[in-house]
CSV table of N, CA and C in Angstrom, one decimal:
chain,number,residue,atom,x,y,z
U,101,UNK,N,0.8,-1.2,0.0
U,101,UNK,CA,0.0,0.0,0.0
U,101,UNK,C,0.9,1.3,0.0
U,102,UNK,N,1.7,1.2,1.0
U,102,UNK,CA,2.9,2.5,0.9
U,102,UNK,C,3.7,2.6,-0.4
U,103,UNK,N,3.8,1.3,-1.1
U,103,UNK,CA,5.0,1.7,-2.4
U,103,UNK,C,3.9,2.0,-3.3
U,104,UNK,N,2.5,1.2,-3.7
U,104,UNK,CA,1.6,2.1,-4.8
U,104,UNK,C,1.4,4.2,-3.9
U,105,UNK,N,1.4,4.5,-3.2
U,105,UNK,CA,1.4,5.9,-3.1
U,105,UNK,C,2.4,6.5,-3.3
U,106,UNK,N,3.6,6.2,-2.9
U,106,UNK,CA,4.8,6.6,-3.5
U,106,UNK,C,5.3,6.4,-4.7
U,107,UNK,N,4.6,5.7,-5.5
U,107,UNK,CA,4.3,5.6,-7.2
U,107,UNK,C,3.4,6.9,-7.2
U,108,UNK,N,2.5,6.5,-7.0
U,108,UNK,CA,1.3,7.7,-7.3
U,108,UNK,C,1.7,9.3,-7.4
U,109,UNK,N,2.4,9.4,-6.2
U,109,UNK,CA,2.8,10.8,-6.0
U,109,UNK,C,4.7,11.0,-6.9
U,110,UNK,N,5.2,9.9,-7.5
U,110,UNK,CA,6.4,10.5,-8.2
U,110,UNK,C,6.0,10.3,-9.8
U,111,UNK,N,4.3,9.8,-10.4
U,111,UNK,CA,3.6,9.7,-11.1
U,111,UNK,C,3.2,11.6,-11.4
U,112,UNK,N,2.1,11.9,-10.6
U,112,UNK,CA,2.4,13.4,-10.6
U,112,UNK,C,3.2,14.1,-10.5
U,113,UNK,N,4.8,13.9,-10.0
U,113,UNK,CA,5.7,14.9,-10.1
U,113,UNK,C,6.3,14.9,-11.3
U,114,UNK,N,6.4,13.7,-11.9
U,114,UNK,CA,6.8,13.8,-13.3
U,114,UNK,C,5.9,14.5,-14.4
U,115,UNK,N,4.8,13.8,-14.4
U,115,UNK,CA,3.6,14.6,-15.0
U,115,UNK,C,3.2,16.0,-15.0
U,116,UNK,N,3.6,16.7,-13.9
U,116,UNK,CA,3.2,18.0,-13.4
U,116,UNK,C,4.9,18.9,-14.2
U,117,UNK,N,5.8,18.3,-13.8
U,117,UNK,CA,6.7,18.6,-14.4
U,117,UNK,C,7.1,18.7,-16.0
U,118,UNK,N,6.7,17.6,-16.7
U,118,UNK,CA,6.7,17.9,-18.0
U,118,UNK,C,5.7,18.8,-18.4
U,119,UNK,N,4.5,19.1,-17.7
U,119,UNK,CA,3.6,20.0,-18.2
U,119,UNK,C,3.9,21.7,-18.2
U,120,UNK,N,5.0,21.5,-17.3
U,120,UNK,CA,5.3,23.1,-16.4
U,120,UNK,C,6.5,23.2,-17.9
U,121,UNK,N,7.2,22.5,-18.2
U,121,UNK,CA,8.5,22.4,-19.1
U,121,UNK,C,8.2,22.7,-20.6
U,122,UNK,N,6.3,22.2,-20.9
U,122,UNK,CA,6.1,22.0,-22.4
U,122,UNK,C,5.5,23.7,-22.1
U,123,UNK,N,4.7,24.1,-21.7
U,123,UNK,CA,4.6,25.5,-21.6
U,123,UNK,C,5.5,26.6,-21.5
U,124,UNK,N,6.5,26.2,-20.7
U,124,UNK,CA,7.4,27.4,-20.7
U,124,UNK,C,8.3,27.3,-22.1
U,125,UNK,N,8.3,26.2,-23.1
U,125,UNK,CA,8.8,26.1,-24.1
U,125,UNK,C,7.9,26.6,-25.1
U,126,UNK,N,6.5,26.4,-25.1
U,126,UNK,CA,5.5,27.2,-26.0
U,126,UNK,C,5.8,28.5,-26.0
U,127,UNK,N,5.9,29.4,-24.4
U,127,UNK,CA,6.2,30.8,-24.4
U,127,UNK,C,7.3,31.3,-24.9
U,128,UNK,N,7.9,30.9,-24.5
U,128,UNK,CA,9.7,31.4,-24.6
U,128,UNK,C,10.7,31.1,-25.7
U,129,UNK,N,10.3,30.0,-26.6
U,129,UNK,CA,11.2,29.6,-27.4
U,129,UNK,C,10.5,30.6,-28.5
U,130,UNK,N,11.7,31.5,-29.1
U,130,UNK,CA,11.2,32.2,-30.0
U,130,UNK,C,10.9,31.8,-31.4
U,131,UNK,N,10.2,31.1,-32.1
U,131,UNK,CA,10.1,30.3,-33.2
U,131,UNK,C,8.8,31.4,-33.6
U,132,UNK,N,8.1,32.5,-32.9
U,132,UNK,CA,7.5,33.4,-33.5
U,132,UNK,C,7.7,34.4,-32.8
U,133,UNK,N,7.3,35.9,-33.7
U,133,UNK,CA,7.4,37.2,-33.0
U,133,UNK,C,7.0,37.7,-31.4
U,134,UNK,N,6.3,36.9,-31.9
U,134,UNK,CA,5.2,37.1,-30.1
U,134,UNK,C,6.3,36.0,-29.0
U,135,UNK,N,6.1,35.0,-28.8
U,135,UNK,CA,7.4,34.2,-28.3
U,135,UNK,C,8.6,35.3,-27.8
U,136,UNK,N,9.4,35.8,-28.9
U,136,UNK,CA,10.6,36.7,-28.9
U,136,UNK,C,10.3,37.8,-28.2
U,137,UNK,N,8.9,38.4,-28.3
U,137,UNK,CA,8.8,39.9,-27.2
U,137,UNK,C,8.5,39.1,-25.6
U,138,UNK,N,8.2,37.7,-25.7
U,138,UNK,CA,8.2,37.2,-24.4
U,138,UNK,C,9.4,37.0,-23.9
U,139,UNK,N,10.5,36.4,-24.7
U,139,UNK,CA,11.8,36.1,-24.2
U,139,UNK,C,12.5,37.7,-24.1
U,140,UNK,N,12.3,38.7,-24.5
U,140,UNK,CA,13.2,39.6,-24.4
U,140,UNK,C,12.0,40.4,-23.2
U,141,UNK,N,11.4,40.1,-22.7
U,141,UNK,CA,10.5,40.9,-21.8
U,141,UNK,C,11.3,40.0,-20.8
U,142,UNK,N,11.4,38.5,-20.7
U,142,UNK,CA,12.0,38.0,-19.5
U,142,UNK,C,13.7,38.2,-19.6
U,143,UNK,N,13.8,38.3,-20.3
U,143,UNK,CA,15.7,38.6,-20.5
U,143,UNK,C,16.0,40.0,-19.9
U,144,UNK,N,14.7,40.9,-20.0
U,144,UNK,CA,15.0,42.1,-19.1
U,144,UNK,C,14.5,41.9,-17.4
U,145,UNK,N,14.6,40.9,-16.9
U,145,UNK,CA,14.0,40.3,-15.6
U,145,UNK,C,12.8,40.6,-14.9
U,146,UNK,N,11.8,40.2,-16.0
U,146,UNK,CA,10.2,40.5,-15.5
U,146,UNK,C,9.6,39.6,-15.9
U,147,UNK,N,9.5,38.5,-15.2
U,147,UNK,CA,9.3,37.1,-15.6
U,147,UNK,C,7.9,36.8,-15.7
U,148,UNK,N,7.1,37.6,-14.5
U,148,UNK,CA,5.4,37.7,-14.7
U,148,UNK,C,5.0,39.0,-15.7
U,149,UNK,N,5.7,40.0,-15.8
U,149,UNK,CA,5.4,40.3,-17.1
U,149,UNK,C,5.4,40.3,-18.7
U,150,UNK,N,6.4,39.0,-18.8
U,150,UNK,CA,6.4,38.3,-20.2
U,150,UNK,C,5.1,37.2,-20.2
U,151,UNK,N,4.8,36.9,-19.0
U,151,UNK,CA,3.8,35.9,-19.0
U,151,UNK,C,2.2,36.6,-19.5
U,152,UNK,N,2.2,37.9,-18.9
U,152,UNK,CA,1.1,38.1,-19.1
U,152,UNK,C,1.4,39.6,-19.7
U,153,UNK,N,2.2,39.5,-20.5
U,153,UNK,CA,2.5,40.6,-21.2
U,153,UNK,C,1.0,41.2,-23.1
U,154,UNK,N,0.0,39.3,-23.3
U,154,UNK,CA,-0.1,39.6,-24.8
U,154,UNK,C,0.4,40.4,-25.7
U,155,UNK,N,1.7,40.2,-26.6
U,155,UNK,CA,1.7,40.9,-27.2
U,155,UNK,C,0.8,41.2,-28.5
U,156,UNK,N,0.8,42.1,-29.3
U,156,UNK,CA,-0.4,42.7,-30.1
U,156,UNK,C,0.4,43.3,-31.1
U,157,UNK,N,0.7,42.7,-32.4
U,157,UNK,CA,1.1,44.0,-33.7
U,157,UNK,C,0.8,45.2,-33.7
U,158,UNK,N,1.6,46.2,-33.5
U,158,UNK,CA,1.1,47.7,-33.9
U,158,UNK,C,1.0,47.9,-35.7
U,159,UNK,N,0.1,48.5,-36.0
U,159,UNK,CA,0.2,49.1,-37.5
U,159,UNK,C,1.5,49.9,-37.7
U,160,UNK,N,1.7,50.1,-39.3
U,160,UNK,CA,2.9,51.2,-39.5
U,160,UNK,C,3.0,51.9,-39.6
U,161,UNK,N,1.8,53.1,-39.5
U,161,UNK,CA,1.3,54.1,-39.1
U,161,UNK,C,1.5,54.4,-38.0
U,162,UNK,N,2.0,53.4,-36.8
U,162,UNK,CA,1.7,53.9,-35.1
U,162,UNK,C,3.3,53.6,-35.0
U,163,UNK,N,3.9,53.2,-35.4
U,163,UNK,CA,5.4,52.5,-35.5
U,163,UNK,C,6.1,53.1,-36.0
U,164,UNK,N,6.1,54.4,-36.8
U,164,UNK,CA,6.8,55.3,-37.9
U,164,UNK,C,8.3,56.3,-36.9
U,165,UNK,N,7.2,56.2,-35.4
U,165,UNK,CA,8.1,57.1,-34.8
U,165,UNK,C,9.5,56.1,-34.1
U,166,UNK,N,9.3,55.1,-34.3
U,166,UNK,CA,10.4,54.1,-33.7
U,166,UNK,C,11.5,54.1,-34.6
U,167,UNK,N,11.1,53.8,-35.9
U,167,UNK,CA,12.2,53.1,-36.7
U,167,UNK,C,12.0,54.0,-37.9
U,168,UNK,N,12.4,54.2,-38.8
U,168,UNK,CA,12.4,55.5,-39.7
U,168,UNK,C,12.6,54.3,-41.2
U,169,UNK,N,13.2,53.1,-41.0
U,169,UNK,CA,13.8,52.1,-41.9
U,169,UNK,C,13.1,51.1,-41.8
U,170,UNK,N,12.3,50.9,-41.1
U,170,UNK,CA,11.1,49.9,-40.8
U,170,UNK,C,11.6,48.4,-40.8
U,171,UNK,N,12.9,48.3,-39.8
U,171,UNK,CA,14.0,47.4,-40.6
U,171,UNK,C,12.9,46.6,-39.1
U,172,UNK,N,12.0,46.6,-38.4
U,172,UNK,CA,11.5,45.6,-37.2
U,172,UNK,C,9.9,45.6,-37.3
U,173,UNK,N,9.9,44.7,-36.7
U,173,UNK,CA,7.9,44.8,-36.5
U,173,UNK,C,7.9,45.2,-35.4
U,174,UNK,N,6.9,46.2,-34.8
U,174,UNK,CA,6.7,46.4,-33.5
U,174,UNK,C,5.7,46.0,-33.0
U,175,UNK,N,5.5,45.6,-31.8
U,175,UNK,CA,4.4,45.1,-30.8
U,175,UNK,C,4.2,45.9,-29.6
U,176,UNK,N,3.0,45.8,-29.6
U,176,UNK,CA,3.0,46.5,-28.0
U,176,UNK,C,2.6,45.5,-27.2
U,177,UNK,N,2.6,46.1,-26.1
U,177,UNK,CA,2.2,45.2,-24.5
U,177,UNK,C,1.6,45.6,-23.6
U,178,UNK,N,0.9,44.6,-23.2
U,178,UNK,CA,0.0,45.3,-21.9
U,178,UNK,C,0.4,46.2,-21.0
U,179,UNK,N,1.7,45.5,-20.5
U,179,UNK,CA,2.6,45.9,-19.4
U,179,UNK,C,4.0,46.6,-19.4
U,180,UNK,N,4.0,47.7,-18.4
U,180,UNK,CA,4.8,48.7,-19.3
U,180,UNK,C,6.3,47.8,-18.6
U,181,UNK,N,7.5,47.5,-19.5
U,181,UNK,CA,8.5,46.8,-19.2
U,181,UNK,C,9.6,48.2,-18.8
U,182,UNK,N,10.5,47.9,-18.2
U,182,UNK,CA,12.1,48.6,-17.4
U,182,UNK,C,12.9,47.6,-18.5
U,183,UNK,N,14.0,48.6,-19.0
U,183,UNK,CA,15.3,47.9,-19.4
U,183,UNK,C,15.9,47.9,-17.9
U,184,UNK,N,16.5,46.5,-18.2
U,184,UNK,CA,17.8,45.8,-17.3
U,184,UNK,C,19.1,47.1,-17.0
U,185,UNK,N,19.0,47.5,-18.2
U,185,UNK,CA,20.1,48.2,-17.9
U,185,UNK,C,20.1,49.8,-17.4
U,186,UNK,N,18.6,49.8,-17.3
U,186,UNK,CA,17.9,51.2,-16.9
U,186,UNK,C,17.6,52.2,-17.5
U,187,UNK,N,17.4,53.2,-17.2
U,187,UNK,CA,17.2,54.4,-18.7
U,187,UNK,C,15.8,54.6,-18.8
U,188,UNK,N,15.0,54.0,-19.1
U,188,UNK,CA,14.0,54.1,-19.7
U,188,UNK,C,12.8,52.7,-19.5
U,189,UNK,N,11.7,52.9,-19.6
U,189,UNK,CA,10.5,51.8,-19.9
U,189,UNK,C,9.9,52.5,-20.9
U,190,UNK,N,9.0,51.1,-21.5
U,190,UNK,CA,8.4,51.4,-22.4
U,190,UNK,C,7.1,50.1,-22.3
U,191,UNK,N,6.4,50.3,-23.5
U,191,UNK,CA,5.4,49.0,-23.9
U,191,UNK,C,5.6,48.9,-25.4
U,192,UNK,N,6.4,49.0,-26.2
U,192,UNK,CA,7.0,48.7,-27.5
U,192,UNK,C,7.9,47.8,-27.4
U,193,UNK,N,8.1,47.1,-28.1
U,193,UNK,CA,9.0,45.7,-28.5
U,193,UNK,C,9.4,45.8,-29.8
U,194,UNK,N,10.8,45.8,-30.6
U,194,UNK,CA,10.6,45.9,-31.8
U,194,UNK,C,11.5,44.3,-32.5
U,195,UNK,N,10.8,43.8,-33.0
U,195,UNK,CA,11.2,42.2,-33.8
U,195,UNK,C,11.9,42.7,-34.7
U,196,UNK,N,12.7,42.3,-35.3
U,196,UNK,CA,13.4,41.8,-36.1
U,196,UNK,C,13.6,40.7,-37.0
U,197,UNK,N,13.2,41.5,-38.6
U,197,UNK,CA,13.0,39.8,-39.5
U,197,UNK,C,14.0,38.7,-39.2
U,198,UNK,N,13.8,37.5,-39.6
U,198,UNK,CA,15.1,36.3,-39.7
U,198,UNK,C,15.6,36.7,-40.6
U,199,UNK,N,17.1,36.3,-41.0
U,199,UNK,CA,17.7,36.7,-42.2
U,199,UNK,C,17.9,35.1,-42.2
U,200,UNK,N,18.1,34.6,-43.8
U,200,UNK,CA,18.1,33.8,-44.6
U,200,UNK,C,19.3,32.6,-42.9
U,201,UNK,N,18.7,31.5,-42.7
U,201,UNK,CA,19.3,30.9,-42.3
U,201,UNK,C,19.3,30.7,-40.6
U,202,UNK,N,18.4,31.7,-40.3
U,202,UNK,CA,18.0,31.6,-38.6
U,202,UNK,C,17.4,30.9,-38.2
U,203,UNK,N,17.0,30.4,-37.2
U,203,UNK,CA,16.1,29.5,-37.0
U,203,UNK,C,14.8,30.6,-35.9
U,204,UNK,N,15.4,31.5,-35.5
U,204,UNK,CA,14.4,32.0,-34.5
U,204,UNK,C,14.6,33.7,-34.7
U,205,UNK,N,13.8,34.5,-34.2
U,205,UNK,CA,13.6,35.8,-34.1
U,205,UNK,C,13.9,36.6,-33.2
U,206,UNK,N,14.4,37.7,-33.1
U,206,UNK,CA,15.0,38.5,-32.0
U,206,UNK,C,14.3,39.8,-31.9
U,207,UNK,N,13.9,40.2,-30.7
U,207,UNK,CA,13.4,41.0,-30.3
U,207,UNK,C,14.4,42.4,-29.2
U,208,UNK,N,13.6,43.4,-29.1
U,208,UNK,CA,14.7,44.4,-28.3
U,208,UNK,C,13.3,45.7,-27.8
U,209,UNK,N,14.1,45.8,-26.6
U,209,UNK,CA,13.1,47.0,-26.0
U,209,UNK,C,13.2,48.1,-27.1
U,210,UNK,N,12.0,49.1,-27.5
U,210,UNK,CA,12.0,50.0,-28.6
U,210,UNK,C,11.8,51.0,-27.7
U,211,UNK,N,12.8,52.1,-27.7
U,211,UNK,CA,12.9,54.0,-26.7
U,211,UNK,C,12.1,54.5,-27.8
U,212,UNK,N,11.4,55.0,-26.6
U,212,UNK,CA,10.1,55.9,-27.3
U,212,UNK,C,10.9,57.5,-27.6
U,213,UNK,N,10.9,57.8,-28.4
U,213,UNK,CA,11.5,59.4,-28.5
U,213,UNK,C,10.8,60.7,-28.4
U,214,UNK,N,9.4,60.0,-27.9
U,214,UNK,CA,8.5,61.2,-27.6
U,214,UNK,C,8.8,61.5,-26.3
């Protein structure tokens, strides 16, 4: 009776564990734009605000003032993010296409110049 519950309970810790592992891989692994504003929202150490950050495409009309070369996609966010390195917050994210041969997308906090 004691070794079937100590099955039982290292039955859910594996279980519970791969579940916790396959989600934080859905979020974080940047294989899309949205993904990449989550990894670079947690790269700046705000780990509940990549979670529940939704990011959302801005038009290129609302985005004109970031980038002048339109060389990134920008996103906004619910939640206003702090760079790591200080200076400034914002709720812009700007992606960056893949060039021929990447496998994933990179993202970067975008300074508002207004």
């Amino acid at each position: 009776m004691r070794n079937t519950l100590v099955r039982k309970k290292v039955k859910r810790f594996l279980v519970s564990s791969c579940t916790v592992i396959a989600i934080l891989l859905l979020l974080f692994v940047p294989f899309t734009p949205k993904n990449a504003v989550r990894l670079s929202i947690l790269e700046n150490l705000h780990p509940f605000a990549a979670v529940f950050a939704f990011p959302s495409k801005m038009a290129k009309k609302d985005s004109t003032g970031y980038s002048g070369k339109h060389i990134a996609a920008y996103y906004s966010v619910l939640v206003q993010v702090g760079s790591d390195m200080g200076g400034f917050d914002t709720y812009v994210i700007g992606v960056k296409e893949k060039k021929s041969g990447e496998m994933f997308y990179r993202a970067e906090l975008a300074y508002d110049p207004a």
